[in-house]
Tab-separated table of C-alpha atoms in Angstrom:
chain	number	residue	atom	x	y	z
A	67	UNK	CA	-16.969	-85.119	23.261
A	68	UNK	CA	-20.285	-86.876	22.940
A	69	UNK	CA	-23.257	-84.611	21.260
A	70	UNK	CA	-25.631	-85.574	23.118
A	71	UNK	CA	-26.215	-83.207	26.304
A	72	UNK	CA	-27.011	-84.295	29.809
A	73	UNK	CA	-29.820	-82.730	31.304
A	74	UNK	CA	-29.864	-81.427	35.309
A	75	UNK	CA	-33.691	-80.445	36.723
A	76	UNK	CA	-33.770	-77.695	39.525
A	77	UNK	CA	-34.883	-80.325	41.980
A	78	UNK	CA	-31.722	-82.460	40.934
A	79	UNK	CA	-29.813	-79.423	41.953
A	80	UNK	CA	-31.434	-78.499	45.205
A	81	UNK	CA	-31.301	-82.687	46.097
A	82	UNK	CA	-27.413	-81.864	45.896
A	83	UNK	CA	-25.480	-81.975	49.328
A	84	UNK	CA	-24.658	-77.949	50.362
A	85	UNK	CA	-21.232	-78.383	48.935
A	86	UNK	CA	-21.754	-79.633	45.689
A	87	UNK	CA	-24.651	-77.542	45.034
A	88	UNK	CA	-22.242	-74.627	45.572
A	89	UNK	CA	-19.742	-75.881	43.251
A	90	UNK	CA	-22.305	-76.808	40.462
A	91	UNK	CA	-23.836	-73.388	40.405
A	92	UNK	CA	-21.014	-71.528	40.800
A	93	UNK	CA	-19.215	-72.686	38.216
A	94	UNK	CA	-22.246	-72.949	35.996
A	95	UNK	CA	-22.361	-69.338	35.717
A	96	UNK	CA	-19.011	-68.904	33.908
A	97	UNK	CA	-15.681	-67.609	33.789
A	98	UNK	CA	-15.221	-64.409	35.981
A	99	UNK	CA	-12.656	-61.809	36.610
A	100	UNK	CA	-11.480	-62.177	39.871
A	101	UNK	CA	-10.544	-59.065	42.101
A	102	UNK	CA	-8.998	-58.374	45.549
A	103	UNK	CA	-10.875	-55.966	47.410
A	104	UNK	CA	-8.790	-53.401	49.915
A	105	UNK	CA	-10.240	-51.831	52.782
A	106	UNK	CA	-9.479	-49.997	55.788
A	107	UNK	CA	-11.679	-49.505	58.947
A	108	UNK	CA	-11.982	-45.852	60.794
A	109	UNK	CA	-9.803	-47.753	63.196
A	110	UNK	CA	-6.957	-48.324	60.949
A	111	UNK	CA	-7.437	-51.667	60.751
A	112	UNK	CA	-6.839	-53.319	57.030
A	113	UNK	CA	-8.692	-55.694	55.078
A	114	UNK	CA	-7.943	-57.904	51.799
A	115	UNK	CA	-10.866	-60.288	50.198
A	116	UNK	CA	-11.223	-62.093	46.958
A	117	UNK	CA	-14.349	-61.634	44.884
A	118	UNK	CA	-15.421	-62.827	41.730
A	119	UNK	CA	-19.002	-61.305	41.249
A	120	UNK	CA	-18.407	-58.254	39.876
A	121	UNK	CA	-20.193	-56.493	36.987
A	122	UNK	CA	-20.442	-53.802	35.175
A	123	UNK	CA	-22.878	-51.058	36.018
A	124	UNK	CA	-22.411	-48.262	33.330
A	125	UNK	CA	-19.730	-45.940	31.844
A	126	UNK	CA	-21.026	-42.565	32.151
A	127	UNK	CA	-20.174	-42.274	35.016
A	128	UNK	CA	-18.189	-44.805	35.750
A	129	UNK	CA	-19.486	-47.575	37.705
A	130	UNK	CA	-18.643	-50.801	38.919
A	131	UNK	CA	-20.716	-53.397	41.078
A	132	UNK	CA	-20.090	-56.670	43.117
A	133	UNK	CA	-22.455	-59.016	45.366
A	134	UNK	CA	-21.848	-58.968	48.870
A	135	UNK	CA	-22.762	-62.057	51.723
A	136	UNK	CA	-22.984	-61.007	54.581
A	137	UNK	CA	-23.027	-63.580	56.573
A	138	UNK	CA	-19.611	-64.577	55.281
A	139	UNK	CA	-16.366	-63.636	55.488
A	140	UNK	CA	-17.175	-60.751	53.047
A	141	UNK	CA	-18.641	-58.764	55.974
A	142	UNK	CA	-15.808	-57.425	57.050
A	143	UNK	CA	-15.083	-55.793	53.460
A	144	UNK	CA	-19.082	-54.623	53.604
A	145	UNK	CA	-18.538	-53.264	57.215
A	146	UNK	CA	-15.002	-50.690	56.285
A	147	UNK	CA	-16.830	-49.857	52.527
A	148	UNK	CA	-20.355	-48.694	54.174
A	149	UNK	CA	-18.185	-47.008	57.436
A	150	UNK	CA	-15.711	-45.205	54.994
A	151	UNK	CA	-16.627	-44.760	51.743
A	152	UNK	CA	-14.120	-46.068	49.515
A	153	UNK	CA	-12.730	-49.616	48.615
A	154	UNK	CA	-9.993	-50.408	46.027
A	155	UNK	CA	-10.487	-53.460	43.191
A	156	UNK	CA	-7.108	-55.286	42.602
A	157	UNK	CA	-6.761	-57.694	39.388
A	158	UNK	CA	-4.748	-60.732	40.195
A	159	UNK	CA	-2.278	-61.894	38.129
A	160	UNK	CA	-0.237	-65.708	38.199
A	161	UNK	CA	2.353	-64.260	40.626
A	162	UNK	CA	0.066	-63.910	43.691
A	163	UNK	CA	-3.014	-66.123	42.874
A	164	UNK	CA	-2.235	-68.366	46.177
A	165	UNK	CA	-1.663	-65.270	48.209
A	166	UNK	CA	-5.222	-63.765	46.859
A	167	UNK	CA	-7.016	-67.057	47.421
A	168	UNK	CA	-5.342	-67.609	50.973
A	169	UNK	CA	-7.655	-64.143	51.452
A	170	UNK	CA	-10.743	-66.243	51.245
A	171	UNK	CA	-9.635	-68.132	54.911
A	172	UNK	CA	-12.247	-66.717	57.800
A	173	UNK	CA	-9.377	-63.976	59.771
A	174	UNK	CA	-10.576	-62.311	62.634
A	175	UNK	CA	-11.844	-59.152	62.168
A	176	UNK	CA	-8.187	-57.812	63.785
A	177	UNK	CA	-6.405	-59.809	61.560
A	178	UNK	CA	-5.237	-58.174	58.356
A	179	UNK	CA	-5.147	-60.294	54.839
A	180	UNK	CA	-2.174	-58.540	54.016
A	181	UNK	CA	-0.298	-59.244	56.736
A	182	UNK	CA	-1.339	-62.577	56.575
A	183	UNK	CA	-0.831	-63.390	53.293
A	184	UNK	CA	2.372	-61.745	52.561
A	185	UNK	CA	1.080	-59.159	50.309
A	186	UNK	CA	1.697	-55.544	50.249
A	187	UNK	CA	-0.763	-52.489	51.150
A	188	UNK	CA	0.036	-49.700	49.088
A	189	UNK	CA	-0.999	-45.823	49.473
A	190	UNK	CA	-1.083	-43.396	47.035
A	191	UNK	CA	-2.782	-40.025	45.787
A	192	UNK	CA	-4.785	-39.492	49.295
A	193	UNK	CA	-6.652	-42.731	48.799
A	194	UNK	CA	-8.157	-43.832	51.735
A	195	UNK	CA	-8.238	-47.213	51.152
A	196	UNK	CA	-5.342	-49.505	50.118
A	197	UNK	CA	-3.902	-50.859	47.002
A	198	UNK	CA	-2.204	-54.423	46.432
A	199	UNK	CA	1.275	-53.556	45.325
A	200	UNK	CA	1.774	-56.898	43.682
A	201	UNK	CA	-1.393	-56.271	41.423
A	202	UNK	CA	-0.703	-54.640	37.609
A	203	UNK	CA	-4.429	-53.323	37.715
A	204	UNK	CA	-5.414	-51.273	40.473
A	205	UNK	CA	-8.874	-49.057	40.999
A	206	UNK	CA	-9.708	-47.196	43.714
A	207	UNK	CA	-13.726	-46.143	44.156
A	208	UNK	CA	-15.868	-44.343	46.168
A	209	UNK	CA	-19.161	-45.866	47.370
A	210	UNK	CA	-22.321	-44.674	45.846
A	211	UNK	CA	-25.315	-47.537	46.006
A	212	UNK	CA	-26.203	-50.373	48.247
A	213	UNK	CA	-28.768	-52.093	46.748
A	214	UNK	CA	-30.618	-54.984	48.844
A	215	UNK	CA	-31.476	-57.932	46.934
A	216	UNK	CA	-34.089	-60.030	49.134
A	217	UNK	CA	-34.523	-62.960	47.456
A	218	UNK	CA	-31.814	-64.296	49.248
A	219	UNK	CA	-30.187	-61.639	51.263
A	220	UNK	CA	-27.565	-60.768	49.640
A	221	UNK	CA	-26.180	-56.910	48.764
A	222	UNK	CA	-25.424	-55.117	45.234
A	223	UNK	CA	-22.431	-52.741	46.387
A	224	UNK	CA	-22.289	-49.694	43.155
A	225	UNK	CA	-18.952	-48.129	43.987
A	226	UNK	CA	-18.066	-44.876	41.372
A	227	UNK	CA	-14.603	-45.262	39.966
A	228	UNK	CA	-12.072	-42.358	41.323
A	229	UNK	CA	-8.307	-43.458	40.393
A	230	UNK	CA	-7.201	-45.998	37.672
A	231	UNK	CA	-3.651	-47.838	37.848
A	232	UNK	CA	-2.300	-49.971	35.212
A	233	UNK	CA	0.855	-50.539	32.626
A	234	UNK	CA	0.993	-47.787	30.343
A	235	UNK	CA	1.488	-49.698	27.317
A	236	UNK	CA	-1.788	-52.178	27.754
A	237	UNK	CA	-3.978	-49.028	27.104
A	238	UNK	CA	-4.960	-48.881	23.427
A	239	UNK	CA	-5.858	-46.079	21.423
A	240	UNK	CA	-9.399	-46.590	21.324
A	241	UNK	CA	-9.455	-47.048	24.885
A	242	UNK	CA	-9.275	-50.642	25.113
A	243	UNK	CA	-7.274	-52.061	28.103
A	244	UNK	CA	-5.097	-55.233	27.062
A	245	UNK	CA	-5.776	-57.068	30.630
A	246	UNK	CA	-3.918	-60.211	28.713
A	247	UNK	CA	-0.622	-58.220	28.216
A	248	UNK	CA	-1.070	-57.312	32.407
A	249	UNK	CA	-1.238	-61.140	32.911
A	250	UNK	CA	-5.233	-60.601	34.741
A	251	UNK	CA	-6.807	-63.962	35.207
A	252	UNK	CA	-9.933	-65.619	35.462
A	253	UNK	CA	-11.646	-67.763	38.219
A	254	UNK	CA	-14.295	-70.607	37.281
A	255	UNK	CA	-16.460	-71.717	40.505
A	256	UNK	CA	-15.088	-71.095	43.612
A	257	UNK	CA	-11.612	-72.265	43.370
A	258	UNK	CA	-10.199	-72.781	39.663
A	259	UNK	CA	-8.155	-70.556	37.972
A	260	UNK	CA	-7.397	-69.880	34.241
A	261	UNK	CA	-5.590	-67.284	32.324
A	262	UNK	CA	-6.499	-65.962	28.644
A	263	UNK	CA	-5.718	-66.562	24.731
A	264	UNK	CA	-6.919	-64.160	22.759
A	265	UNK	CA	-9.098	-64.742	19.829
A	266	UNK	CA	-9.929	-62.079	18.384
A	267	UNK	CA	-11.480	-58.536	18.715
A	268	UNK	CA	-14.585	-58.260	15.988
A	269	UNK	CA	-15.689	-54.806	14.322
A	270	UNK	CA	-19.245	-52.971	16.342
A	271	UNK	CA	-22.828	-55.160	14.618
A	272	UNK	CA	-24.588	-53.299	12.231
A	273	UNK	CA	-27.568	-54.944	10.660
A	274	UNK	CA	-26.412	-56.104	7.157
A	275	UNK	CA	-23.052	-55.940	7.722
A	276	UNK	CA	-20.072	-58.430	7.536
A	277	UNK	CA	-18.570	-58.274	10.778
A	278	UNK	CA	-14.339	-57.470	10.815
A	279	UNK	CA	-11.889	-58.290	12.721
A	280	UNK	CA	-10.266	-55.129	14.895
A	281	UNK	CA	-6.644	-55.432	14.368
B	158	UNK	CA	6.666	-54.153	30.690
B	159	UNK	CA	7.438	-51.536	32.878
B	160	UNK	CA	7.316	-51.560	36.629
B	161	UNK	CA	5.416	-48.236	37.087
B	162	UNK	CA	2.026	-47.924	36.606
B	163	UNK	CA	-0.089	-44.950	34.716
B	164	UNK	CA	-2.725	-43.158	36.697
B	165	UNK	CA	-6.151	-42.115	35.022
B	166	UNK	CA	-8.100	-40.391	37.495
B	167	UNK	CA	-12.309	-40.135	36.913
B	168	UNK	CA	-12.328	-36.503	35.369
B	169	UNK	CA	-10.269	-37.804	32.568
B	170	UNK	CA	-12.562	-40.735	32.381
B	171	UNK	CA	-14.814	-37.810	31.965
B	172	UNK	CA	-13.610	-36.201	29.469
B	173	UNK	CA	-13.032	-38.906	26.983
B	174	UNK	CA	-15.131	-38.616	24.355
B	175	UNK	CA	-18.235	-41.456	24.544
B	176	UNK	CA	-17.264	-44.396	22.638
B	177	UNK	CA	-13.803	-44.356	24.163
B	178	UNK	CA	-15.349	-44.276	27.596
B	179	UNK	CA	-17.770	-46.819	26.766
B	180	UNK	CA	-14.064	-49.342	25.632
B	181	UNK	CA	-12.232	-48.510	28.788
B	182	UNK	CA	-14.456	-49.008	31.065
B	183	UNK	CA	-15.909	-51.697	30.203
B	184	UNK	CA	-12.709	-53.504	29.683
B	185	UNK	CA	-11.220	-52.330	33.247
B	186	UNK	CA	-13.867	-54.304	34.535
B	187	UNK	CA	-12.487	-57.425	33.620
B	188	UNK	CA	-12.698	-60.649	31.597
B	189	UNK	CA	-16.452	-62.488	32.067
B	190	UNK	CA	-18.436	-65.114	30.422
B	191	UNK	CA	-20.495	-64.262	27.218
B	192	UNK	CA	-23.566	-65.843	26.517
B	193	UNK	CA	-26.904	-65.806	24.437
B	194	UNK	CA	-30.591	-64.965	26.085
B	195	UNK	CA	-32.815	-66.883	24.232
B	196	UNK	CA	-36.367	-64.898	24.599
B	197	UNK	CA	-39.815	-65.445	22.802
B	198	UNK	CA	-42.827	-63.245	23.209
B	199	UNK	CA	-46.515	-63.871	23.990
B	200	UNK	CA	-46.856	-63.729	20.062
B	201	UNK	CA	-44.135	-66.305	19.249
B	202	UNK	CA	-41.847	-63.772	17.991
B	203	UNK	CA	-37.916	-65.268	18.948
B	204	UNK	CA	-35.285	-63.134	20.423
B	205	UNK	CA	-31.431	-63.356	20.725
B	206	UNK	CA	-28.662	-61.058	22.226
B	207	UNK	CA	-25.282	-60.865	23.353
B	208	UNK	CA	-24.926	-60.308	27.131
B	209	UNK	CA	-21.432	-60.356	29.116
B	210	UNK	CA	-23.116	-58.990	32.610
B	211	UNK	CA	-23.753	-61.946	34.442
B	212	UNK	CA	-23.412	-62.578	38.039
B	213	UNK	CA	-23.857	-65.203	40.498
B	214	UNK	CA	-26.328	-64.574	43.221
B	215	UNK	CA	-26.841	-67.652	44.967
B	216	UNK	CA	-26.935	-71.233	44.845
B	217	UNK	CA	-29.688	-71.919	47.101
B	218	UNK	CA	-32.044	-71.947	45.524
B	219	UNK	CA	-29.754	-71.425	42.900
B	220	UNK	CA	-29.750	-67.642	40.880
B	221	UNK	CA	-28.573	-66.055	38.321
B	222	UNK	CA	-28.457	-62.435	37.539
B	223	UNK	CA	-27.762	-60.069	34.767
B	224	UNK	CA	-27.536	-56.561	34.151
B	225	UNK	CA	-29.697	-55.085	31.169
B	226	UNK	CA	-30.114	-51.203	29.812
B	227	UNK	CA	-33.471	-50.789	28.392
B	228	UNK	CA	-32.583	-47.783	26.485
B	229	UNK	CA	-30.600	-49.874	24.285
B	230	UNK	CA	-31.225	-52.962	21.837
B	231	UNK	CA	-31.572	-55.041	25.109
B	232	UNK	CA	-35.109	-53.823	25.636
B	233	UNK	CA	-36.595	-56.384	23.488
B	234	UNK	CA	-34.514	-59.063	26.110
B	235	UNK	CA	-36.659	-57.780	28.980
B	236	UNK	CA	-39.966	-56.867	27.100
B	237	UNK	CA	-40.167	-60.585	26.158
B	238	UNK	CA	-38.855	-61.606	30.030
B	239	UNK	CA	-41.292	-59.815	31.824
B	240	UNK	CA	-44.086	-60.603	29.738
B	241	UNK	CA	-43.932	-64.313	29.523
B	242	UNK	CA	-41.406	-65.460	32.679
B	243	UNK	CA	-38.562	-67.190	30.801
B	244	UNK	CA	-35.630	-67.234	29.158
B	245	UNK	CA	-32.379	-69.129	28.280
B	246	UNK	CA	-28.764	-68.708	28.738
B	247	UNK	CA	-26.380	-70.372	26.274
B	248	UNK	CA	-22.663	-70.227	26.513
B	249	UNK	CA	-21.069	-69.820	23.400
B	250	UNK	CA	-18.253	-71.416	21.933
B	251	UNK	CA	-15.731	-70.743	19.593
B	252	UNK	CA	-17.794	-72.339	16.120
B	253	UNK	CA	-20.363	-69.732	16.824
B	254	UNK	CA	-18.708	-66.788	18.075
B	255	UNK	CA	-19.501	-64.144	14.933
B	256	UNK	CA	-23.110	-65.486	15.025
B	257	UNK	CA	-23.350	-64.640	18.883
B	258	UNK	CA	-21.530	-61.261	18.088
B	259	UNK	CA	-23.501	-60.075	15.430
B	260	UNK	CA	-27.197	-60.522	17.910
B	261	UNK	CA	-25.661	-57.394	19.466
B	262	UNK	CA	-27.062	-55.420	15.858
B	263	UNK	CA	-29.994	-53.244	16.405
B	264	UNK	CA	-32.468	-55.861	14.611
B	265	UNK	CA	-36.354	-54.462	14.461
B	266	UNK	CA	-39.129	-56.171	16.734
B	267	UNK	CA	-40.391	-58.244	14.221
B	268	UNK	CA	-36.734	-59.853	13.249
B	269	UNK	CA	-35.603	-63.173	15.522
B	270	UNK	CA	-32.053	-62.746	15.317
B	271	UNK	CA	-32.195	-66.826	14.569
B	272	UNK	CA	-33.114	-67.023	11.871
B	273	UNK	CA	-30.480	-63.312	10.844
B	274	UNK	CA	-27.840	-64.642	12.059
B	275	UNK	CA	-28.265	-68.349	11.381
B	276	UNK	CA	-28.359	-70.031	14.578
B	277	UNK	CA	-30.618	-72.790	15.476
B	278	UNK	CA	-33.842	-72.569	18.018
B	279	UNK	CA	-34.166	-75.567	19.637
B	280	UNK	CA	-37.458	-76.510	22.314
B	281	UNK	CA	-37.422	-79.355	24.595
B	282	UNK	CA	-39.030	-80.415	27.839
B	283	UNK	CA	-42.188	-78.108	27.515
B	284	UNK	CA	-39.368	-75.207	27.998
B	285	UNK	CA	-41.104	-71.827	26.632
B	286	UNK	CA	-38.013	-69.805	25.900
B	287	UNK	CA	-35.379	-70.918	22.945
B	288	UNK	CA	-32.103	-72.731	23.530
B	289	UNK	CA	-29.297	-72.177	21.118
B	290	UNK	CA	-28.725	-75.793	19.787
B	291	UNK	CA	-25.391	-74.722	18.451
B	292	UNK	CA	-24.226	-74.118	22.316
B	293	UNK	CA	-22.755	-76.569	24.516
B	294	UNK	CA	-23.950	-75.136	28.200
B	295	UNK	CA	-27.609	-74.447	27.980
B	296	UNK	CA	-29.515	-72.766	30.750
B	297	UNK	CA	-33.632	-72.446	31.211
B	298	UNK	CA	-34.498	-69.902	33.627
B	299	UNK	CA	-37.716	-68.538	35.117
B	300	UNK	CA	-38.078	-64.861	35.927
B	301	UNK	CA	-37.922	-63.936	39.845
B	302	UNK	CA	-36.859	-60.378	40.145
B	303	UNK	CA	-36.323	-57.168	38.739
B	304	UNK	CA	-34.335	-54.864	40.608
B	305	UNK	CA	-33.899	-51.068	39.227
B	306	UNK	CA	-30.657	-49.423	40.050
B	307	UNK	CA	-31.607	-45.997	39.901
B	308	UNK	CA	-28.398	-44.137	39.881
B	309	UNK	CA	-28.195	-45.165	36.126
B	310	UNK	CA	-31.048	-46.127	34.976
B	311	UNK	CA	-30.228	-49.784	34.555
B	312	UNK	CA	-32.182	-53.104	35.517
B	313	UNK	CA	-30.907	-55.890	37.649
B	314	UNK	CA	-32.706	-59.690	36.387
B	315	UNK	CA	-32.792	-62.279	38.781
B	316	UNK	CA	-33.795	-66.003	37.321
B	317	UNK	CA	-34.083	-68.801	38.874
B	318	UNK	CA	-32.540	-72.130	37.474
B	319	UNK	CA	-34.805	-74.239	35.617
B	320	UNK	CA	-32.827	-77.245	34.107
B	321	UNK	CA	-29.304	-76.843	32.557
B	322	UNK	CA	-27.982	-78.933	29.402
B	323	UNK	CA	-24.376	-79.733	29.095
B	324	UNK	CA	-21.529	-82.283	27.956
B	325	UNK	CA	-21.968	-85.618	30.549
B	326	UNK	CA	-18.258	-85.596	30.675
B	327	UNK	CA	-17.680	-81.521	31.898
B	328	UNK	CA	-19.547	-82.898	35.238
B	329	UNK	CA	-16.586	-83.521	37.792
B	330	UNK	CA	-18.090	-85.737	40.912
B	331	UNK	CA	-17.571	-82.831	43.023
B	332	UNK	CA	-20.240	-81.090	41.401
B	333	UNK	CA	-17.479	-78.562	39.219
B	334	UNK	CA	-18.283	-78.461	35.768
B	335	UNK	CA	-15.245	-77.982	33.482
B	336	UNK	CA	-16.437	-75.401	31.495
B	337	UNK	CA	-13.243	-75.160	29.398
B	338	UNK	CA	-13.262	-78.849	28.338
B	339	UNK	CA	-17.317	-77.145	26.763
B	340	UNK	CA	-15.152	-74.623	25.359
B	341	UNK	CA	-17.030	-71.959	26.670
B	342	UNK	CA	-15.054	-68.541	25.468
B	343	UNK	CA	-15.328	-65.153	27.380
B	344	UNK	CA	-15.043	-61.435	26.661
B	345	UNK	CA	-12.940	-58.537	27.443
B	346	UNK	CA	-14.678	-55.124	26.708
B	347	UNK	CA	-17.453	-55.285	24.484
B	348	UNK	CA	-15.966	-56.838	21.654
B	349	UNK	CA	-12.739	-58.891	22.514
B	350	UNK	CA	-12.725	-62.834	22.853
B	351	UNK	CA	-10.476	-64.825	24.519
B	352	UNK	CA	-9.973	-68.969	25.192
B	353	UNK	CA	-9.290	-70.235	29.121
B	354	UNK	CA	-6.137	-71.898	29.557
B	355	UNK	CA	-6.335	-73.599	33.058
B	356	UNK	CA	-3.533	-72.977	35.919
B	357	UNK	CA	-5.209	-75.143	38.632
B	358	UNK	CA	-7.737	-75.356	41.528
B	359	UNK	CA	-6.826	-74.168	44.924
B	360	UNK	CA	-8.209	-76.041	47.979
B	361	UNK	CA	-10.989	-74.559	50.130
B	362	UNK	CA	-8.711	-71.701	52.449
B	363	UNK	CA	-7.974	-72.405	55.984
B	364	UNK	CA	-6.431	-69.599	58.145
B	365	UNK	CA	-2.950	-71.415	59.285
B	366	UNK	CA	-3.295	-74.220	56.574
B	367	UNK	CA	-1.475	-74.229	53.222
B	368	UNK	CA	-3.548	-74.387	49.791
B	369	UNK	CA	-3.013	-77.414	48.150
B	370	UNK	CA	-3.491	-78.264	44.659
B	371	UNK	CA	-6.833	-80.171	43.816
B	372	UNK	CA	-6.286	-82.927	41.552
């Protein structure tokens, strides 16, 4: 691979047709966990979405985030969270990434992704909102923030984690959660999908100190 | 591994003790791509840190965001942000992944984490803010918005793309760049690295029309 780097202006991007502007940006911004997000309508009516724009908001308590556009298909997902109050966040694993990206397709508001893609609502503990079955990782959370961002109209959703699910033995001592061993993968852009290979797990920085590797 | 899943509901969250916390959550929220804001202040003083809290806002004009806690050694990140309007993201790669880790130390004001931990600033095209030469995806940004999300205390900042510096060949004529062919790595928790291995990309979802595989 050459050493030289090519160089792309902001006006180079925003001369890009809509497509490949989306692509290019997208996938700029990196690897991502990608999630399924389960919700249910007052109505009864299900709904399954892929996201990839999650992030984490804090620990204490525990908090997770993801962007929201509404004028997409995501609205639906927006609509159930801000009527109900709670949403689930579903890793993906190898086993149903067509399924989960088949979620992405614009359904009718009376359609459910589940139903349409073959995979399996799941209910459990009083949740309100439904798990995927298929999925090794599961959260449920309750909604706690909407947070308007107006450069460009889009929403931060903060939900407040109430229920955990996962394979007993990919929780470490130290509370790290092996999402390797439970087969989670990654999106890039819109559309590709990876999974993981370790490295390596390196000892907390202290200034002046030789960095270790966490066995 | 076993079929049934563990449950960890929030009050146990709770009640682990801090640092604990701090590993599970933040490694329930998923793999994500590392990378290196390069900062400098109005005195010339050079920043570097660690950040694994990016997220795509939008591609037109095209955003980035990232989530930053000024109570902690990020605050010299922002300080230098908000007082000049720029800064870099660089993706890192394998070669310089203990370098990138070790920015996360509490270095004072006065210390560029640079020069501490050996990595090379690197100006070009009038840009104020340092790249990291030693990175393959480079990313010049100007500051557009600082969002506070109160119910913790933490700051969402929203750049705008500026130019962005990577390998000719990574640039696929669709506009997807292959960021694994850069050899861009990514993180689990805050302190566990991982390579991509690629499954595939998915064509764009239809509802009634079967994903294909994109070549």
């Amino acid at each position: 691979m050459s050493d030289l780097l090519s160089q792309i202006s902001f006006n180079e991007i925003m001369a890009f047709e809509k497509e490949k502007r989306t692509t290019f940006v997208n996938s700029l911004n990196g690897f991502k966990t990608v999630g399924l997000i389960g919700t249910k309508s007052k109505n009864g009516q299900t709904n399954l979405a892929i996201f990839n724009s999650f992030i984490h908001i804090g620990a204490n308590p525990p908090l997770i985030g993801f962007i929201c556009r509404p004028s997409s298909a995501e609205r639906h997902t927006l609509e159930n969270i801000l009527e109900t109050g709670f949403f689930t966040i579903n890793h993906i694993n190898e086993n149903i990434l067509k399924q989960a990206h088949q979620t992405s397709a614009r359904y009718d508001r009376n359609q459910s992704e589940f139903e349409e893609t073959g995979l399996t609502e799941e209910y459990k503990n009083d949740f309100f909102a439904p798990f995927v079955k298929e999925s090794r990782v599961q959260i449920g959370l309750e909604f706690k923030e909407k947070i308007e961002i107006s450069i460009n109209n889009t929403i931060l959703i903060i939900g407040q984690i109430v229920d955990v699910y996962f394979p007993e033995e990919i929780l470490k001592a130290d509370g790290f959660l092996d999402l390797e061993a439970a087969n989670s993968i990654i999106s890039c852009g819109l559309d590709s999908y990876h999974k993981t290979k370790k490295l390596k797990r390196l000892s907390y920085a202290k200034v002046g100190k030789v960095l270790e590797t966490i066995k």
